[in-house]
Amino acid sequence: MNSAIVLLFAVAAMLGGYVFYSKFIATKILALDNSIPTPAHTMKDGVDYIPTNKYVLWGHHFTSVAGAAPIIGPAIAVIWGWVPAIIWVVLGTIFMAGVHDMSAIWASMRNRGQSIGSIAGTVMGTRVRSLMMIVIFLLLLMVNAVFGVAIANMMIKTPSAVLPVWGALIVAFIIGQCIYRYKMSLVWVSIIGVTALYGLIYLGPMFPIVLPETFLGLPDNAVWIIILFAYAAIASLLPVWMLLQPRDYINGLQLFVGLILLYAAIFIATPNIVAPAINTALPIGTPSMLPLLFVTIACGAISGFHGLVATGTTSKQIDKEEDVRFVGYFGAMGEGMLALGAILAATAGFATLGDWQAVYQKFGDGSIGAFIDGGATILNAGVGIDMVLSQTMLTVMAALFAGTTMDTGVRLQRYIFQEFGEIYKLPVLNKSVVATLLAVGSCLLLAFGAGGIDGAGGMIIWPLFGTTNQLMAALTLMIVTVILLRKGRPVWYTLGPLSFLLVMTVFALLIQLKTFFNDGNWLLVIMDIIILVATILVTFESLSVLRKEWSIHKGKSNL
């Protein structure tokens, strides 16, 4: 199959979803109304609550939710074949991810910018809130610890990416000053920022940076992990306009340029997809596609981490309610397009089926390496960019996305500790510095406590990331459904996706529990059981609330 044809149909379907379905959800279900002041205005504080241009905020939301997961997940899931992966990404983006992100922002906006955990307490009671906080904490722990390890590995593997990755911070800081302090035109700031970023990418291969193999007894990847978390701690304490927003915005533009180049290369080179449409010769030990496909590709189809960002930072910066459609739905769609690019790079970026099979020898192979190498091959063939420069560009793209997710993730974990402080009357946790140190400390404890001196402990709990992530998405949709029901609005558009996700995640948790038990992996067995029990309890509590609200709503309808 020609990859250009697949790309054309998939993008057309997603654009149709944005033009028609998102408009329907925005006007008929959520009833977005610009006359209602948003928390960014009513609670403006110059740090977290700031009315923001919708294009800048789209960049923040898009890059914060994207991370490296929409590359890693799809590039692994193609082991079952490219057709199931494409179908799940396209339909998931149109009917689930876009609705999830929009409705999560809307729910938070109408509840004073509260996080999804706090909204759960307001809407469904303190028991649900406490259970959800456990799931949220574990999810953030996984994301931050794993992305720290992933970025460190990328910088070691591709030293040419180090200069542009860290240089992007200076570019972002200057952009923030230009936009907010000097009120410069967003168009010119964007052009200068993107040019500077790609200038750094061009210089990267000329000035590769390699750390010593050991420093104070620590290997180079451990040193990178410590540096990354020190940076993330500082960044999470700065006002969002100073680094987080402009960094996300410029990275969002960079991704769009990168995606346009990759898409253009596919249309010019028109490489054939060499991977099987549906793989009937799976390597031994590959788990069943059902339900694992739906948790392996989380980001890129639908992801619970989006709900944390949507209700954690994005909702506090919405200028007008109608911006929610562009920021939320189009942000999710951007991630779907990235996942689409990852699938095609990991299936059409190989010369032959044999070359592809040599990489995909067992479940978990391929991943980000297949995206970078396959994508670089397509870029080289399509638009003639040198292989090393192409690999640097794609590595920088992945590293910057993972980095922006870390920035937001550590900030969100700080919010969680502060919320724990409010819930359990512990004023010391309300202090930003203390909460940040606890957030970063818990990630480093996992990384080095479970992983030893190389700091790879975050990867140990990675197998549970997909299921926890999808569970979080289902729970977010559950809360939105209850709110919609109380307002007398149709709920099928959130009830359908949440039902599907709940069935798939519980199914996946049970399968994984059996695997972890057979492997004697007791840490994962314990964590799996904790997540499974929390899921069942939250589901029963939620069904009870839904049933009660449904009866009330039905009673009102019959009056």
XYZ file of C-alpha atoms in Angstrom:
559
model
C 0.000 0.000 0.000
C 1.229 3.488 -0.864
C 1.771 5.513 2.324
C 0.743 8.806 0.659
C -2.773 7.477 0.000
C -3.135 6.285 3.588
C -1.936 9.655 4.878
C -4.315 11.585 2.619
C -7.434 9.707 3.776
C -6.444 9.769 7.453
C -5.765 13.522 7.550
C -8.964 14.262 5.612
C -10.975 12.254 8.162
C -9.397 14.107 11.104
C -9.992 17.516 9.506
C -13.614 16.522 8.932
C -13.834 15.665 12.633
C -12.556 19.102 13.596
C -14.801 21.021 11.196
C -18.051 19.159 11.926
C -17.920 16.991 15.066
C -16.033 19.422 17.300
C -18.463 22.208 16.339
C -21.403 20.000 17.274
C -19.866 19.125 20.661
C -18.907 22.760 21.354
C -22.300 24.262 20.555
C -24.881 21.543 21.295
C -23.306 19.581 24.160
C -20.944 21.889 26.041
C -22.757 25.116 25.015
C -19.604 27.230 25.134
C -20.478 30.835 25.925
C -18.089 33.795 25.652
C -20.250 35.906 27.975
C -19.183 33.706 30.925
C -15.863 34.991 32.358
C -13.189 32.312 32.593
C -10.997 31.592 35.677
C -8.085 33.204 33.812
C -9.929 36.521 34.340
C -11.826 35.945 37.595
C -8.795 34.434 39.389
C -5.963 36.131 37.511
C -2.712 35.931 39.551
C 0.064 36.337 36.967
C 1.556 32.933 37.809
C -0.893 30.119 36.962
C -4.076 32.025 35.989
C -3.323 34.168 32.924
C -5.644 34.973 29.941
C -3.707 33.685 26.938
C -3.889 34.011 23.165
C -5.542 30.819 21.879
C -2.715 30.044 19.441
C -0.102 30.309 22.198
C -2.276 28.228 24.509
C -2.821 25.631 21.796
C 0.969 25.292 21.634
C 1.120 24.765 25.387
C -1.700 22.216 25.463
C -0.541 20.348 22.363
C 3.112 20.008 23.336
C 2.363 19.296 27.005
C 0.038 16.421 26.172
C 2.074 15.069 23.258
C 5.395 14.148 24.856
C 7.144 11.155 23.342
C 4.260 8.757 23.972
C 2.402 9.359 20.638
C 5.651 8.325 18.963
C 6.617 5.408 21.220
C 3.161 3.760 21.473
C 2.254 3.704 17.742
C 5.814 2.727 16.748
C 5.480 -0.338 19.027
C 1.843 -1.167 18.168
C 2.537 -1.600 14.435
C 3.844 -5.036 15.364
C 0.163 -6.138 15.039
C 0.049 -4.497 11.577
C -0.387 -0.925 10.370
C -4.139 -1.106 9.634
C -5.377 -1.614 13.243
C -3.013 1.134 14.423
C -4.228 3.624 11.796
C -7.914 2.873 12.428
C -7.538 3.259 16.218
C -5.596 6.533 15.912
C -8.017 8.130 13.434
C -11.295 7.071 15.081
C -9.902 7.560 18.583
C -8.822 11.107 17.755
C -12.121 12.076 16.125
C -14.627 10.559 18.543
C -12.707 10.234 21.817
C -9.568 12.357 22.277
C -11.008 15.599 20.920
C -14.195 15.274 22.980
C -12.200 14.260 26.068
C -9.853 17.275 25.944
C -12.583 19.806 25.169
C -14.925 18.556 27.848
C -12.177 18.286 30.493
C -11.156 21.919 29.949
C -14.834 22.943 30.004
C -15.515 21.068 33.273
C -12.507 22.665 34.957
C -13.336 26.115 33.597
C -16.839 25.918 35.036
C -15.334 24.828 38.406
C -12.861 27.669 39.058
C -10.016 25.986 37.176
C -9.920 23.013 39.565
C -7.969 19.873 38.727
C -9.853 16.737 37.737
C -9.178 15.235 41.181
C -10.767 18.207 42.954
C -13.710 18.241 40.544
C -14.254 14.541 41.330
C -14.613 15.477 45.007
C -17.073 18.276 44.195
C -19.152 16.236 41.763
C -18.937 12.674 43.110
C -17.782 12.822 46.720
C -14.600 12.597 48.768
C -14.132 8.817 48.396
C -13.953 9.082 44.609
C -11.619 12.043 44.910
C -9.224 10.122 47.198
C -9.165 7.109 44.861
C -8.647 9.269 41.817
C -5.792 11.132 43.487
C -3.986 7.790 43.874
C -4.386 7.039 40.169
C -3.339 10.580 39.215
C -0.260 10.465 41.424
C 0.862 7.128 39.980
C 0.281 8.333 36.428
C 2.335 11.497 36.938
C 5.060 9.506 38.654
C 5.285 7.171 35.656
C 5.290 9.990 33.100
C 7.930 12.120 34.834
C 10.273 9.270 35.799
C 10.073 7.554 32.405
C 10.443 10.695 30.305
C 13.508 11.691 32.352
C 15.111 8.364 31.432
C 13.941 8.572 27.787
C 15.360 12.080 27.220
C 18.666 11.133 28.867
C 18.973 8.110 26.562
C 18.167 10.200 23.475
C 20.878 12.740 24.309
C 23.433 9.972 24.806
C 22.455 8.205 21.581
C 22.352 11.429 19.513
C 24.907 13.947 20.879
C 24.076 16.275 17.986
C 20.671 16.869 19.587
C 22.052 18.189 22.907
C 22.808 21.737 21.713
C 19.369 22.348 20.128
C 17.496 20.722 23.041
C 19.064 22.995 25.666
C 19.400 25.983 23.336
C 15.620 25.848 22.880
C 15.251 26.960 26.514
C 17.065 30.235 25.796
C 14.981 30.770 22.669
C 11.774 30.134 24.658
C 12.800 32.499 27.469
C 13.493 35.315 24.973
C 10.195 34.645 23.208
C 8.310 34.902 26.506
C 9.906 38.293 27.169
C 9.101 39.488 23.635
C 5.431 38.468 23.877
C 4.554 39.531 27.411
C 7.079 42.208 28.385
C 7.641 43.954 25.061
C 4.245 43.146 23.427
C 5.854 42.266 20.076
C 3.841 40.901 17.140
C 3.172 37.166 17.588
C 3.817 36.584 13.886
C 7.327 38.056 13.959
C 8.153 36.418 17.272
C 7.069 33.062 15.840
C 9.143 33.451 12.673
C 12.248 34.499 14.616
C 11.761 31.753 17.211
C 11.309 28.920 14.694
C 14.250 30.187 12.627
C 16.454 30.258 15.742
C 15.346 26.754 16.730
C 16.101 25.274 13.314
C 19.380 27.198 13.287
C 20.309 25.325 16.459
C 19.290 22.024 14.852
C 21.564 22.841 11.901
C 24.465 23.596 14.270
C 23.838 20.480 16.404
C 25.763 17.979 14.204
C 28.695 20.441 14.034
C 28.944 20.716 17.816
C 27.935 17.365 19.368
C 28.058 17.334 23.179
C 29.042 14.178 25.066
C 29.263 13.883 28.842
C 32.117 11.909 30.442
C 31.191 8.217 30.845
C 31.283 8.685 34.646
C 31.124 11.740 36.916
C 31.465 11.415 40.710
C 30.876 7.708 40.279
C 27.637 8.162 38.344
C 27.193 7.008 34.711
C 26.375 9.649 32.097
C 22.660 8.756 31.853
C 22.280 9.190 35.633
C 23.940 12.624 35.432
C 21.570 13.655 32.631
C 18.559 12.479 34.679
C 19.651 14.582 37.681
C 20.251 17.634 35.466
C 16.832 17.199 33.830
C 14.959 16.994 37.125
C 16.887 19.967 38.574
C 15.823 21.958 35.522
C 12.195 20.707 35.721
C 11.984 21.714 39.401
C 13.116 25.265 38.650
C 10.910 25.534 35.549
C 7.814 24.365 37.450
C 8.211 27.227 39.954
C 8.472 29.995 37.339
C 5.362 31.868 36.149
C 3.869 30.000 33.189
C 4.409 32.932 30.799
C 8.155 33.052 31.432
C 9.185 29.610 30.142
C 6.387 27.020 30.036
C 4.044 28.813 27.630
C 6.650 30.132 25.139
C 8.575 26.828 25.243
C 5.441 24.885 24.459
C 4.392 27.362 21.783
C 7.683 27.351 19.913
C 7.927 23.568 20.212
C 4.410 23.274 18.818
C 5.428 25.324 15.783
C 8.606 23.285 15.442
C 6.575 20.098 15.440
C 4.242 21.461 12.813
C 7.210 22.347 10.606
C 8.678 18.880 11.229
C 5.356 17.183 10.470
C 4.875 19.239 7.300
C 8.351 18.196 6.145
C 7.655 14.542 6.983
C 4.237 14.621 5.322
C 5.681 16.439 2.278
C 8.432 13.821 2.040
C 5.814 11.045 2.093
C 3.837 12.709 -0.712
C 6.995 13.298 -2.792
C 8.729 9.954 -2.212
C 5.441 7.964 -1.929
C 7.163 5.048 -0.168
C 5.258 1.803 0.063
C 4.393 0.436 3.491
C 6.516 -2.693 3.785
C 5.073 -3.851 7.130
C 2.081 -6.224 6.930
C -1.400 -4.678 7.011
C -2.341 -7.230 9.667
C 0.581 -9.205 11.022
C -0.209 -12.924 11.097
C 3.407 -13.896 11.836
C 3.747 -12.310 15.264
C 6.974 -12.928 17.219
C 6.649 -15.430 20.078
C 5.487 -13.769 23.279
C 3.576 -10.949 21.590
C 0.408 -10.293 23.620
C -3.051 -10.351 22.095
C -3.976 -7.270 20.077
C -7.302 -7.128 21.933
C -7.159 -5.305 24.349
C -3.447 -4.404 24.327
C -3.658 -2.291 21.141
C -5.964 0.155 22.940
C -3.544 0.699 25.833
C -0.302 0.491 23.842
C -1.497 3.433 21.728
C -2.814 5.782 24.381
C -1.431 9.201 23.432
C -2.335 9.679 19.781
C -5.793 8.082 20.120
C -6.968 9.110 23.621
C -4.983 9.700 26.784
C -5.853 10.384 30.411
C -2.756 12.536 30.824
C -4.567 15.067 28.639
C -7.195 15.444 31.356
C -4.502 16.303 33.898
C -3.037 18.983 31.634
C -6.465 20.226 30.503
C -7.659 20.733 34.078
C -4.229 21.463 35.570
C -2.731 24.270 33.494
C -4.732 24.781 30.261
C -8.089 25.627 31.872
C -6.426 28.341 33.979
C -5.254 30.156 30.852
C -8.357 30.078 28.619
C -9.199 33.634 27.570
C -12.687 32.978 26.109
C -14.879 29.886 26.398
C -15.096 29.366 22.633
C -11.275 29.012 22.537
C -11.803 25.591 24.144
C -12.724 24.089 20.770
C -9.490 25.140 19.070
C -7.202 24.532 22.049
C -8.750 21.229 23.183
C -9.964 19.437 20.066
C -7.274 20.747 17.715
C -4.633 20.046 20.366
C -5.734 16.399 20.507
C -5.860 16.297 16.723
C -2.253 17.549 16.526
C -1.239 14.592 18.654
C -3.191 12.229 16.402
C -1.319 13.606 13.382
C 1.982 13.016 15.175
C 0.936 9.420 15.902
C -0.011 9.025 12.240
C 3.465 10.220 11.191
C 5.042 7.793 13.672
C 3.084 4.834 12.245
C 4.065 5.643 8.656
C 7.717 6.292 9.563
C 7.878 2.953 11.408
C 6.276 0.978 8.560
C 7.235 2.787 5.325
C 10.735 3.902 6.337
C 12.227 0.454 5.633
C 13.446 -0.876 2.294
C 11.953 -4.373 2.597
C 9.706 -6.506 4.806
C 12.828 -8.386 5.914
C 14.443 -5.158 7.114
C 11.284 -4.355 9.070
C 11.114 -7.827 10.619
C 14.781 -7.553 11.633
C 13.843 -4.585 13.834
C 10.505 -5.923 15.112
C 11.786 -9.198 16.571
C 9.721 -9.064 19.763
C 6.983 -7.025 21.372
C 8.373 -3.665 22.531
C 10.941 -3.438 19.726
C 10.884 -0.627 17.181
C 9.689 2.200 19.355
C 11.299 5.636 19.047
C 14.356 4.275 17.205
C 12.135 3.003 14.355
C 10.474 6.434 14.144
C 13.787 8.320 13.999
C 15.558 5.974 11.568
C 12.484 5.318 9.395
C 11.476 8.990 9.399
C 15.018 10.081 8.514
C 15.043 7.680 5.555
C 11.766 9.149 4.283
C 12.963 12.752 4.786
C 16.179 11.989 2.949
C 14.363 10.338 0.038
C 11.527 12.875 -0.135
C 12.999 16.308 0.533
C 16.708 15.506 0.341
C 17.711 16.386 3.911
C 20.994 14.778 4.954
C 20.496 11.583 7.027
C 22.403 12.849 10.095
C 20.565 16.177 10.033
C 17.227 14.347 9.600
C 17.987 12.101 12.579
C 18.994 15.129 14.657
C 15.800 16.967 13.706
C 13.562 14.016 14.626
C 15.471 13.358 17.858
C 15.140 17.013 18.856
C 11.433 16.846 18.051
C 10.952 13.828 20.312
C 13.205 15.155 23.093
C 11.580 18.590 23.161
C 8.141 17.050 23.380
C 9.164 14.757 26.182
C 10.816 17.739 27.894
C 7.741 19.970 27.714
C 5.641 17.125 29.101
C 8.121 16.802 31.981
C 7.864 20.556 32.620
C 4.098 20.362 32.852
C 4.127 16.979 34.625
C 6.328 18.190 37.493
C 4.177 21.324 37.839
C 1.047 19.142 37.971
C 2.653 16.848 40.540
C 3.374 19.959 42.607
C -0.338 20.825 42.383
C -1.205 17.303 43.601
C 0.965 17.651 46.719
C -0.556 21.078 47.354
C -4.035 19.584 47.033
C -3.040 16.837 49.467
C -2.050 19.652 51.827
C -5.498 21.253 51.521
C -7.385 17.975 51.856
C -5.468 16.659 54.865
C -4.868 20.079 56.513
C -1.075 20.028 56.138
C -0.123 23.672 55.456
C 3.529 22.819 54.834
C 2.524 21.028 51.617
C 0.882 24.206 50.312
C 4.305 25.810 49.952
C 5.390 25.627 46.317
C 9.044 24.853 47.036
C 8.211 22.023 49.449
C 5.633 20.538 47.086
C 8.083 20.764 44.171
C 10.869 19.075 46.136
C 8.494 16.261 47.071
C 7.368 15.917 43.445
C 10.903 15.738 42.072
C 12.122 13.666 45.025
C 9.481 10.979 44.474
C 10.482 10.681 40.795
C 14.198 10.452 41.624
C 13.447 7.945 44.383
C 11.699 5.725 41.863
C 14.375 6.250 39.210
C 17.344 5.463 41.472
C 15.661 3.443 44.232
C 14.134 0.878 41.890
C 16.616 1.187 39.036
C 19.957 1.423 40.802
C 22.824 3.705 39.904
C 21.836 4.135 36.252
C 18.516 5.729 37.303
C 16.360 3.604 34.993
C 13.823 2.681 37.688
C 11.037 4.570 35.934
C 11.135 2.040 33.112
C 10.227 -0.779 35.537
C 6.660 0.494 35.941
C 6.333 1.586 32.297
C 4.239 -1.501 31.301
C 1.423 -0.108 33.465
C 1.566 3.367 31.921
C -0.848 2.632 29.066
C -3.525 1.041 31.224
C -3.282 3.717 33.925
C -3.399 6.396 31.275
C -6.528 5.010 29.611
C -8.145 4.443 32.991
C -7.612 8.123 33.780
C -9.256 9.092 30.484
C -12.289 6.946 31.322
C -12.596 8.464 34.798
C -12.364 11.999 33.390
C -15.141 11.209 30.913
C -17.149 9.717 33.791
C -17.020 13.011 35.708
C -17.912 15.012 32.609
C -20.842 12.667 31.975
C -22.228 13.273 35.469
C -21.908 17.046 35.024
C -23.674 16.890 31.650
C -26.432 14.732 33.088
C -27.036 17.264 35.880
C -27.308 20.000 33.286
C -29.807 17.942 31.286
C -27.536 17.619 28.260
C -27.067 14.497 26.049
C -24.419 12.185 27.518
C -23.974 9.530 24.804
C -20.964 11.331 23.315
C -18.970 10.863 26.529
C -20.710 7.765 27.898
C -19.832 5.694 24.797
C -16.055 6.350 24.877
C -15.844 5.922 28.663
C -17.639 2.553 28.527
C -15.291 1.304 25.810
C -12.195 2.476 27.686
C -13.294 1.006 31.018
C -13.869 -2.434 29.493
C -10.524 -2.367 27.649
C -8.464 -1.123 30.605
C -9.900 -3.586 33.124
C -9.400 -6.374 30.563
C -5.787 -5.247 30.029
C -5.092 -4.926 33.774
C -6.238 -8.523 34.322
C -4.087 -9.849 31.472
C -1.068 -7.887 32.697
C -1.635 -9.090 36.273
C -1.384 -12.692 35.095
C 1.796 -11.908 33.127
C 3.458 -10.059 36.027
C 2.520 -12.911 38.406
C 3.938 -15.565 36.067
C 7.146 -13.513 35.706
C 7.420 -13.085 39.485
C 7.496 -9.288 39.094
C 6.007 -8.470 42.497
C 6.354 -4.677 42.296
C 4.190 -4.639 39.187
C 1.808 -7.212 40.696
C 1.229 -4.923 43.702
C 0.839 -1.795 41.577
C -1.480 -3.583 39.161
C -3.688 -4.698 42.063
C -3.753 -1.164 43.556
C -4.804 0.331 40.211
C -7.333 -2.456 39.572
C -8.952 -2.070 43.007
C -9.055 1.735 42.643
C -10.645 1.319 39.200
C -13.346 -1.038 40.451
C -14.174 1.139 43.459
C -14.298 4.356 41.420
C -16.421 2.621 38.794
C -18.964 1.389 41.365
C -19.093 4.802 43.052
C -19.493 6.486 39.674
C -22.203 4.093 38.514
C -24.084 4.777 41.722
C -23.924 8.542 41.105
C -24.812 8.102 37.439
C -27.801 5.910 38.276
C -29.065 8.443 40.808
C -28.606 11.387 38.442
C -30.181 9.430 35.589
C -33.287 8.792 37.700
C -33.524 12.464 38.649
C -33.040 13.579 35.047
C -35.580 11.059 33.770
C -38.045 12.234 36.416
C -37.626 15.850 35.307
C -38.106 14.836 31.667
C -41.416 13.159 32.516
C -42.819 16.242 34.291
